[in-house]
Amino acid sequence: MSNARRAERAAKSEMHMSDDTFFNLSGQVRDAYVKLDDVLAHTLRMSADMIDTARTIGLAPEQGQKLFKRFHGCIDTMMQSREQLLGAHLEATKIRMKTNQAERADGCYSPWSALEEKQADALRLVA
């Protein structure tokens, strides 16, 4: 969607959201992905370590199967949760596009999101 179209939509909106609310919610959504991805990565590493440990200690295949199946179920549930978060995020974006914040194109992942705030401010001054 063009910036002009976004601005037009925002100007006509009956729903208004403050900039603070927009940035707060965007940060929370971004943080939720980070935290989910961190726990998913941790659990995958732990699962791999369990497999290595099972082999090292000579765990019987049927016992290992039960353990590995539990880890797989746990990881699958985390992936389902991430998918649900993505769906909720997309719904929230659809709603935001009907508010005065529709003209914002940066959302949760602005070009500055990967930088610490002090670094982003410095880069903005240079630009």
XYZ file of N, CA and C in Angstrom:
381
model
N 0.857 -1.162 0.000
C 0.000 0.000 0.000
C 0.908 1.231 0.000
N 0.588 2.202 -0.822
C 1.409 3.403 -0.939
C 1.299 4.251 0.331
N 2.318 5.083 0.547
C 2.297 5.968 1.710
C 1.134 6.946 1.630
N 0.816 7.405 0.421
C -0.312 8.330 0.257
C -1.618 7.659 0.659
N -1.791 6.410 0.256
C -3.010 5.666 0.603
C -3.087 5.427 2.106
N -1.948 5.123 2.714
C -1.904 4.933 4.159
C -2.317 6.222 4.882
N -1.754 7.336 4.447
C -2.069 8.625 5.070
C -3.544 8.969 4.903
N -4.087 8.682 3.741
C -5.509 8.938 3.488
C -6.378 8.108 4.420
N -6.041 6.839 4.539
C -6.799 5.944 5.419
C -6.711 6.412 6.871
N -5.523 6.813 7.293
C -5.327 7.265 8.671
C -6.134 8.529 8.950
N -6.159 9.440 7.994
C -6.877 10.706 8.175
C -8.385 10.494 8.304
N -8.916 9.486 7.661
C -10.355 9.222 7.679
C -10.792 8.330 8.842
N -9.859 7.821 9.585
C -10.169 6.846 10.625
C -10.963 7.445 11.778
N -11.897 6.663 12.281
C -12.648 7.042 13.475
C -12.005 6.459 14.733
N -11.125 5.475 14.573
C -10.439 4.868 15.711
C -9.059 5.508 15.833
N -8.749 5.974 17.051
C -7.474 6.656 17.260
C -6.656 5.947 18.331
N -5.375 5.815 18.034
C -4.437 5.182 18.944
C -3.260 6.139 19.108
N -2.833 6.367 20.335
C -1.701 7.262 20.565
C -0.412 6.622 20.063
N 0.569 7.459 19.803
C 1.879 6.943 19.386
C 2.475 6.066 20.478
N 2.322 6.481 21.743
C 2.852 5.685 22.852
C 2.236 4.286 22.877
N 0.927 4.217 22.674
C 0.249 2.915 22.655
C 0.753 2.078 21.490
N 0.892 2.709 20.322
C 1.398 1.993 19.149
C 2.774 1.403 19.426
N 3.703 2.217 19.935
C 5.061 1.741 20.187
C 5.097 0.707 21.304
N 4.263 0.888 22.328
C 4.201 -0.079 23.420
C 3.731 -1.444 22.903
N 2.627 -1.458 22.170
C 2.099 -2.733 21.659
C 3.048 -3.369 20.651
N 3.629 -2.544 19.789
C 4.579 -3.080 18.808
C 5.762 -3.735 19.498
N 6.250 -3.078 20.549
C 7.367 -3.649 21.308
C 6.991 -4.946 21.995
N 5.779 -5.007 22.521
C 5.337 -6.238 23.176
C 5.219 -7.392 22.187
N 4.705 -7.109 21.004
C 4.594 -8.168 19.990
C 5.988 -8.644 19.584
N 6.881 -7.690 19.335
C 8.257 -8.042 18.947
C 8.905 -8.887 20.044
N 8.731 -8.470 21.312
C 9.314 -9.209 22.431
C 8.726 -10.613 22.558
N 7.447 -10.763 22.261
C 6.818 -12.087 22.341
C 7.467 -13.045 21.346
N 7.726 -12.571 20.118
C 8.423 -13.424 19.145
C 9.818 -13.785 19.631
N 10.528 -12.803 20.157
C 11.891 -13.045 20.639
C 11.885 -14.097 21.747
N 10.970 -13.939 22.703
C 10.931 -14.873 23.826
C 10.503 -16.267 23.390
N 9.514 -16.348 22.518
C 9.099 -17.662 22.017
C 10.231 -18.339 21.244
N 10.896 -17.575 20.394
C 11.998 -18.137 19.619
C 13.149 -18.570 20.518
N 13.414 -17.785 21.576
C 14.475 -18.164 22.518
C 14.161 -19.485 23.209
N 12.933 -19.633 23.700
C 12.581 -20.872 24.396
C 12.528 -22.050 23.422
N 12.105 -21.792 22.204
C 12.095 -22.853 21.195
C 13.522 -23.313 20.891
N 14.419 -22.360 20.670
C 15.818 -22.707 20.388
C 16.438 -23.456 21.569
N 16.158 -22.991 22.783
C 16.672 -23.654 23.978
C 16.164 -25.094 24.066
N 14.887 -25.283 23.835
C 14.300 -26.620 23.937
C 14.826 -27.551 22.845
N 15.033 -27.026 21.652
C 15.618 -27.850 20.585
C 17.045 -28.279 20.940
N 17.830 -27.340 21.488
C 19.202 -27.695 21.902
C 19.168 -28.728 23.026
N 18.259 -28.534 23.988
C 18.143 -29.467 25.100
C 17.727 -30.846 24.591
N 16.832 -30.879 23.636
C 16.396 -32.149 23.058
C 17.564 -32.870 22.402
N 18.368 -32.131 21.654
C 19.542 -32.736 21.016
C 20.524 -33.249 22.074
N 20.698 -32.478 23.152
C 21.582 -32.924 24.235
C 21.039 -34.176 24.911
N 19.716 -34.280 25.040
C 19.113 -35.481 25.623
C 19.403 -36.709 24.753
N 19.324 -36.534 23.437
C 19.619 -37.642 22.522
C 21.072 -38.078 22.685
N 21.985 -37.109 22.715
C 23.407 -37.439 22.897
C 23.649 -38.121 24.237
N 23.001 -37.602 25.290
C 23.175 -38.185 26.621
C 22.589 -39.592 26.679
N 21.439 -39.792 26.068
C 20.821 -41.122 26.052
C 21.759 -42.135 25.407
N 22.390 -41.724 24.326
C 23.333 -42.613 23.640
C 24.546 -42.884 24.532
N 25.060 -41.837 25.180
C 26.254 -41.964 26.020
C 26.007 -42.876 27.217
N 24.846 -42.780 27.834
C 24.581 -43.595 29.029
C 24.019 -44.967 28.699
N 23.766 -45.210 27.420
C 23.255 -46.511 27.012
C 21.781 -46.708 27.315
N 20.999 -45.637 27.223
C 19.568 -45.727 27.473
C 18.918 -46.677 26.467
N 18.039 -47.519 26.965
C 17.347 -48.480 26.096
C 16.510 -47.717 25.059
N 16.451 -48.230 23.829
C 15.714 -47.542 22.762
C 14.269 -47.200 23.129
N 13.568 -48.108 23.813
C 12.167 -47.817 24.132
C 12.038 -46.682 25.151
N 12.988 -46.589 26.086
C 12.962 -45.474 27.032
C 13.293 -44.154 26.322
N 14.278 -44.218 25.454
C 14.643 -43.031 24.675
C 13.490 -42.567 23.813
N 12.779 -43.517 23.214
C 11.647 -43.173 22.362
C 10.592 -42.389 23.134
N 10.289 -42.842 24.354
C 9.305 -42.143 25.181
C 9.762 -40.713 25.488
N 11.026 -40.585 25.844
C 11.577 -39.268 26.165
C 11.574 -38.353 24.934
N 12.050 -38.868 23.805
C 12.152 -38.050 22.592
C 10.771 -37.655 22.075
N 9.813 -38.561 22.240
C 8.447 -38.252 21.819
C 7.867 -37.112 22.652
N 8.174 -37.110 23.947
C 7.709 -36.020 24.816
C 8.320 -34.688 24.385
N 9.604 -34.694 24.093
C 10.245 -33.460 23.632
C 9.648 -32.996 22.316
N 9.395 -33.930 21.430
C 8.805 -33.573 20.143
C 7.434 -32.927 20.357
N 6.631 -33.481 21.260
C 5.325 -32.909 21.557
C 5.440 -31.509 22.136
N 6.403 -31.314 22.999
C 6.639 -30.003 23.601
C 7.013 -28.986 22.518
N 7.921 -29.350 21.644
C 8.359 -28.465 20.559
C 7.207 -28.191 19.598
N 6.425 -29.199 19.311
C 5.277 -29.020 18.420
C 4.274 -28.023 19.017
N 4.054 -28.114 20.311
C 3.151 -27.185 20.982
C 3.692 -25.753 20.912
N 4.991 -25.608 21.072
C 5.598 -24.278 20.958
C 5.421 -23.713 19.547
N 5.565 -24.554 18.549
C 5.380 -24.099 17.169
C 3.926 -23.703 16.927
N 3.005 -24.447 17.503
C 1.590 -24.091 17.384
C 1.321 -22.752 18.076
N 1.945 -22.542 19.219
C 1.794 -21.269 19.929
C 2.347 -20.119 19.099
N 3.476 -20.342 18.451
C 4.065 -19.293 17.613
C 3.146 -18.980 16.429
N 2.561 -20.015 15.871
C 1.623 -19.821 14.764
C 0.392 -19.035 15.227
N -0.087 -19.319 16.430
C -1.218 -18.577 16.990
C -0.837 -17.115 17.239
N 0.374 -16.889 17.716
C 0.845 -15.521 17.914
C 0.893 -14.778 16.581
N 1.382 -15.430 15.563
C 1.444 -14.819 14.238
C 0.037 -14.451 13.761
N -0.915 -15.341 13.959
C -2.298 -15.065 13.568
C -2.872 -13.879 14.325
N -2.609 -13.823 15.632
C -3.093 -12.697 16.439
C -2.420 -11.401 15.993
N -1.142 -11.475 15.676
C -0.399 -10.307 15.206
C -0.994 -9.788 13.888
N -1.313 -10.700 12.986
C -1.903 -10.289 11.705
C -3.281 -9.655 11.908
N -4.078 -10.193 12.828
C -5.384 -9.604 13.131
C -5.217 -8.206 13.722
N -4.240 -8.072 14.631
C -3.991 -6.758 15.229
C -3.543 -5.754 14.166
N -2.756 -6.212 13.211
C -2.306 -5.332 12.123
C -3.488 -4.888 11.268
N -4.406 -5.801 10.998
C -5.612 -5.431 10.232
C -6.397 -4.342 10.957
N -6.501 -4.475 12.279
C -7.210 -3.468 13.068
C -6.445 -2.156 13.038
N -5.123 -2.218 13.222
C -4.313 -0.999 13.197
C -4.480 -0.263 11.876
N -4.642 -1.000 10.799
C -4.775 -0.374 9.481
C -6.108 0.357 9.337
N -6.986 0.221 10.326
C -8.257 0.955 10.325
C -8.227 2.113 11.313
N -7.048 2.382 11.895
C -6.906 3.462 12.865
C -6.090 4.601 12.270
N -5.898 5.632 13.083
C -5.051 6.749 12.669
C -3.588 6.338 12.510
N -3.228 5.151 12.962
C -1.852 4.663 12.835
C -1.630 3.911 11.523
N -2.614 3.922 10.636
C -2.501 3.193 9.372
C -1.334 3.682 8.524
N -0.966 4.944 8.673
C 0.101 5.471 7.828
C 1.480 4.959 8.227
N 1.577 4.381 9.398
C 2.879 3.825 9.812
C 3.166 2.558 9.029
N 4.343 2.508 8.462
C 4.740 1.322 7.708
C 5.726 0.477 8.490
N 6.262 1.014 9.591
C 7.328 0.298 10.281
C 6.828 -0.831 11.164
N 5.701 -0.705 11.809
C 5.157 -1.784 12.636
C 6.134 -2.256 13.688
N 6.120 -3.552 13.957
C 6.962 -4.113 15.016
C 8.420 -4.217 14.624
N 8.671 -4.277 13.352
C 10.036 -4.489 12.901
C 10.508 -3.322 12.055
N 10.634 -2.178 12.713
C 11.138 -0.999 12.023
C 12.613 -1.201 11.712
N 13.179 -0.379 10.836
C 14.605 -0.523 10.533
C 15.482 -0.374 11.767
N 14.991 0.270 12.814
C 15.788 0.516 14.003
C 15.639 -0.586 15.046
N 14.754 -1.554 14.829
C 14.442 -2.529 15.885
C 15.619 -3.411 16.253
N 16.559 -3.613 15.339
C 17.692 -4.485 15.635
C 18.779 -3.750 16.416
N 18.633 -2.452 16.563
C 19.648 -1.654 17.229
C 19.184 -1.248 18.616
N 20.152 -1.001 19.479
C 19.797 -0.436 20.765
C 19.348 0.995 20.536
N 18.528 1.516 21.412
C 17.929 2.839 21.219
C 18.986 3.922 21.026
N 20.079 3.887 21.802
C 21.124 4.908 21.661
C 21.761 4.844 20.276
N 21.971 3.631 19.767
C 22.545 3.475 18.439
C 21.581 4.001 17.381
N 20.311 3.716 17.529
C 19.318 4.161 16.553
C 19.249 5.685 16.538
N 19.272 6.317 17.731
C 19.237 7.777 17.787
C 20.450 8.382 17.092
N 21.608 7.799 17.304
C 22.825 8.306 16.664
C 22.740 8.183 15.159
N 22.219 7.065 14.670
C 22.096 6.880 13.230
C 21.074 7.853 12.637
N 20.006 8.127 13.374
C 19.020 9.082 12.880
C 19.647 10.475 12.723
N 20.525 10.837 13.679
C 21.184 12.140 13.588
C 22.098 12.215 12.364
N 22.783 11.125 12.078
C 23.678 11.089 10.924
C 22.876 11.158 9.644
N 21.771 10.439 9.591
C 20.947 10.416 8.383
C 20.332 11.772 8.192
